[in-house]
Amino acid sequence: MRLAKSFTIERDINGYVDKTKGKRSASERVNELLRRAMLQEQYDRLEAEAAEFFGAAKADRAEAKAFQKASLRTFGRD
């Protein structure tokens, strides 16, 4: 379903839309660009989440290795 809205855009953006729309309407081109921008934002957020998750995992891994070494020393004493 389409919804009629009114937005103000900058001249250079309007020029880009006009140059790249081809045979489609400007509205169709703007919707296409907005969908791509929305997906890009989602990918950026996922990438940031993954970097945070795996960054924390590396720190945990170092701690786990230190614990493992200490445990092996303890077993060696037994």
Coordinates of N, CA and C in Angstrom, one line a residue:
M1 N 0.8 -1.2 0.0 CA 0.0 0.0 0.0 C 0.9 1.2 0.0
R2 N 0.6 2.2 -0.8 CA 1.3 3.4 -0.9 C 0.7 4.5 -0.1
L3 N 1.5 5.4 0.5 CA 1.0 6.4 1.3 C 1.5 7.7 0.8
A4 N 0.7 8.7 0.5 CA 1.1 10.0 0.0 C 1.7 10.8 1.2
K5 N 3.0 11.2 1.1 CA 3.6 12.0 2.1 C 4.4 13.1 1.4
S6 N 4.7 14.1 2.1 CA 5.4 15.2 1.5 C 6.7 15.4 2.3
F7 N 7.9 15.3 1.6 CA 9.2 15.5 2.3 C 9.9 16.6 1.5
T8 N 10.8 17.3 2.2 CA 11.7 18.2 1.5 C 13.0 17.6 1.4
I9 N 13.6 17.6 0.1 CA 14.9 17.0 -0.1 C 15.8 18.1 -0.7
E10 N 17.1 17.9 -0.6 CA 18.0 18.8 -1.1 C 18.1 18.8 -2.6
R11 N 18.6 19.9 -3.2 CA 18.6 20.0 -4.6 C 19.5 18.9 -5.3
D12 N 20.7 18.7 -4.6 CA 21.6 17.7 -5.2 C 21.0 16.3 -5.2
I13 N 20.2 16.0 -4.1 CA 19.5 14.7 -4.1 C 18.5 14.6 -5.2
N14 N 17.7 15.6 -5.3 CA 16.7 15.6 -6.4 C 17.3 15.5 -7.7
G15 N 18.4 16.1 -8.0 CA 19.1 16.0 -9.2 C 19.6 14.6 -9.5
Y16 N 20.1 13.9 -8.4 CA 20.6 12.6 -8.5 C 19.4 11.6 -8.9
V17 N 18.3 11.8 -8.2 CA 17.1 11.0 -8.5 C 16.6 11.2 -9.9
D18 N 16.6 12.5 -10.4 CA 16.2 12.7 -11.8 C 17.1 12.1 -12.8
K19 N 18.4 12.1 -12.5 CA 19.4 11.5 -13.4 C 19.4 10.0 -13.4
T20 N 19.0 9.4 -12.3 CA 19.1 7.9 -12.2 C 17.7 7.2 -12.2
K21 N 16.7 7.9 -12.4 CA 15.4 7.2 -12.3 C 15.0 6.4 -13.6
G22 N 15.6 6.8 -14.7 CA 15.3 6.1 -16.0 C 13.9 6.3 -16.3
K23 N 13.2 5.2 -16.7 CA 11.8 5.4 -17.1 C 10.8 5.3 -15.9
R24 N 11.3 5.1 -14.8 CA 10.5 5.0 -13.6 C 10.1 6.4 -13.1
S25 N 9.2 6.5 -12.2 CA 8.8 7.8 -11.6 C 9.9 8.1 -10.5
A26 N 9.9 9.4 -10.2 CA 10.8 9.8 -9.2 C 10.5 9.2 -7.8
S27 N 9.2 9.0 -7.6 CA 8.7 8.3 -6.3 C 9.2 6.9 -6.3
E28 N 9.2 6.2 -7.4 CA 9.7 4.8 -7.4 C 11.2 4.8 -7.1
R29 N 11.9 5.7 -7.7 CA 13.3 5.7 -7.5 C 13.7 6.1 -6.0
V30 N 13.0 7.1 -5.5 CA 13.2 7.4 -4.1 C 12.9 6.3 -3.2
N31 N 11.8 5.5 -3.4 CA 11.5 4.4 -2.6 C 12.6 3.3 -2.7
E32 N 13.1 3.1 -3.9 CA 14.2 2.1 -4.1 C 15.4 2.5 -3.3
L33 N 15.8 3.8 -3.4 CA 17.0 4.3 -2.6 C 16.7 4.2 -1.1
L34 N 15.6 4.5 -0.6 CA 15.3 4.4 0.8 C 15.3 3.0 1.3
R35 N 14.8 2.1 0.5 CA 14.9 0.6 0.9 C 16.3 0.2 1.0
R36 N 17.2 0.6 0.0 CA 18.6 0.2 0.1 C 19.3 0.9 1.3
A37 N 18.9 2.1 1.6 CA 19.5 2.8 2.8 C 19.0 2.1 4.1
M38 N 17.8 1.6 4.1 CA 17.3 0.9 5.3 C 18.1 -0.4 5.5
L39 N 18.2 -1.1 4.4 CA 19.0 -2.4 4.5 C 20.4 -2.1 5.0
Q40 N 21.0 -1.1 4.4 CA 22.4 -0.7 4.8 C 22.5 -0.4 6.3
E41 N 21.6 0.3 6.8 CA 21.6 0.6 8.2 C 21.4 -0.7 9.0
Q42 N 20.6 -1.6 8.6 CA 20.5 -2.8 9.3 C 21.8 -3.6 9.3
Y43 N 22.4 -3.7 8.1 CA 23.7 -4.4 8.0 C 24.7 -3.7 8.9
D44 N 24.8 -2.4 9.0 CA 25.7 -1.7 9.8 C 25.5 -2.0 11.3
R45 N 24.2 -2.1 11.7 CA 23.9 -2.4 13.1 C 24.3 -3.8 13.4
L46 N 24.1 -4.8 12.5 CA 24.5 -6.2 12.7 C 26.0 -6.3 12.8
E47 N 26.7 -5.6 11.9 CA 28.1 -5.6 11.9 C 28.7 -5.1 13.2
A48 N 28.1 -4.0 13.7 CA 28.5 -3.5 15.0 C 28.2 -4.5 16.2
E49 N 27.1 -5.1 16.1 CA 26.8 -6.1 17.1 C 27.7 -7.3 17.1
A50 N 28.0 -7.7 15.9 CA 29.0 -8.9 15.7 C 30.4 -8.5 16.2
A51 N 30.8 -7.3 15.9 CA 32.1 -6.8 16.3 C 32.2 -6.8 17.8
E52 N 31.1 -6.3 18.4 CA 31.0 -6.2 19.9 C 31.0 -7.6 20.5
F53 N 30.3 -8.5 19.9 CA 30.2 -9.9 20.4 C 31.5 -10.6 20.3
F54 N 32.1 -10.6 19.1 CA 33.3 -11.3 18.9 C 34.5 -10.6 19.6
G55 N 34.4 -9.3 19.8 CA 35.5 -8.6 20.5 C 35.5 -9.1 22.0
A56 N 34.3 -9.2 22.6 CA 34.2 -9.7 23.9 C 34.6 -11.2 24.0
A57 N 34.4 -11.9 23.0 CA 34.8 -13.4 23.0 C 36.3 -13.5 23.0
K58 N 37.0 -12.6 22.4 CA 38.5 -12.7 22.4 C 39.0 -12.4 23.8
A59 N 38.4 -11.5 24.5 CA 38.8 -11.2 25.9 C 38.5 -12.4 26.8
D60 N 37.3 -13.0 26.6 CA 36.9 -14.1 27.3 C 37.9 -15.3 27.1
R61 N 38.3 -15.4 25.8 CA 39.2 -16.5 25.4 C 40.5 -16.4 26.2
A62 N 41.1 -15.2 26.3 CA 42.3 -15.0 27.0 C 42.2 -15.4 28.4
E63 N 41.1 -15.0 29.0 CA 40.8 -15.4 30.4 C 40.7 -16.9 30.6
A64 N 40.0 -17.5 29.6 CA 39.8 -19.0 29.7 C 41.1 -19.7 29.5
K65 N 42.0 -19.2 28.7 CA 43.3 -19.8 28.5 C 44.1 -19.7 29.8
A66 N 44.1 -18.5 30.4 CA 44.8 -18.3 31.7 C 44.3 -19.3 32.8
F67 N 43.0 -19.5 32.8 CA 42.3 -20.4 33.8 C 42.8 -21.8 33.5
Q68 N 42.8 -22.1 32.2 CA 43.2 -23.5 31.8 C 44.7 -23.8 32.2
K69 N 45.5 -22.8 32.0 CA 46.9 -23.0 32.4 C 47.1 -23.2 33.9
A70 N 46.3 -22.4 34.6 CA 46.4 -22.6 36.1 C 45.8 -23.9 36.5
S71 N 44.8 -24.4 35.8 CA 44.2 -25.7 36.1 C 45.2 -26.8 35.9
L72 N 45.9 -26.7 34.7 CA 46.9 -27.7 34.4 C 48.0 -27.8 35.4
R73 N 48.4 -26.6 35.9 CA 49.5 -26.6 36.9 C 49.0 -27.3 38.2
T74 N 47.7 -27.0 38.5 CA 47.2 -27.7 39.7 C 47.1 -29.2 39.5
F75 N 46.7 -29.7 38.3 CA 46.7 -31.1 38.1 C 48.1 -31.7 38.2
G76 N 49.1 -30.9 37.7 CA 50.5 -31.4 37.7 C 51.0 -31.6 39.2
R77 N 50.5 -30.8 40.1 CA 50.9 -31.0 41.5 C 50.3 -32.2 42.2
D78 N 49.2 -32.6 41.7 CA 48.5 -33.8 42.3 C 49.2 -35.0 42.0

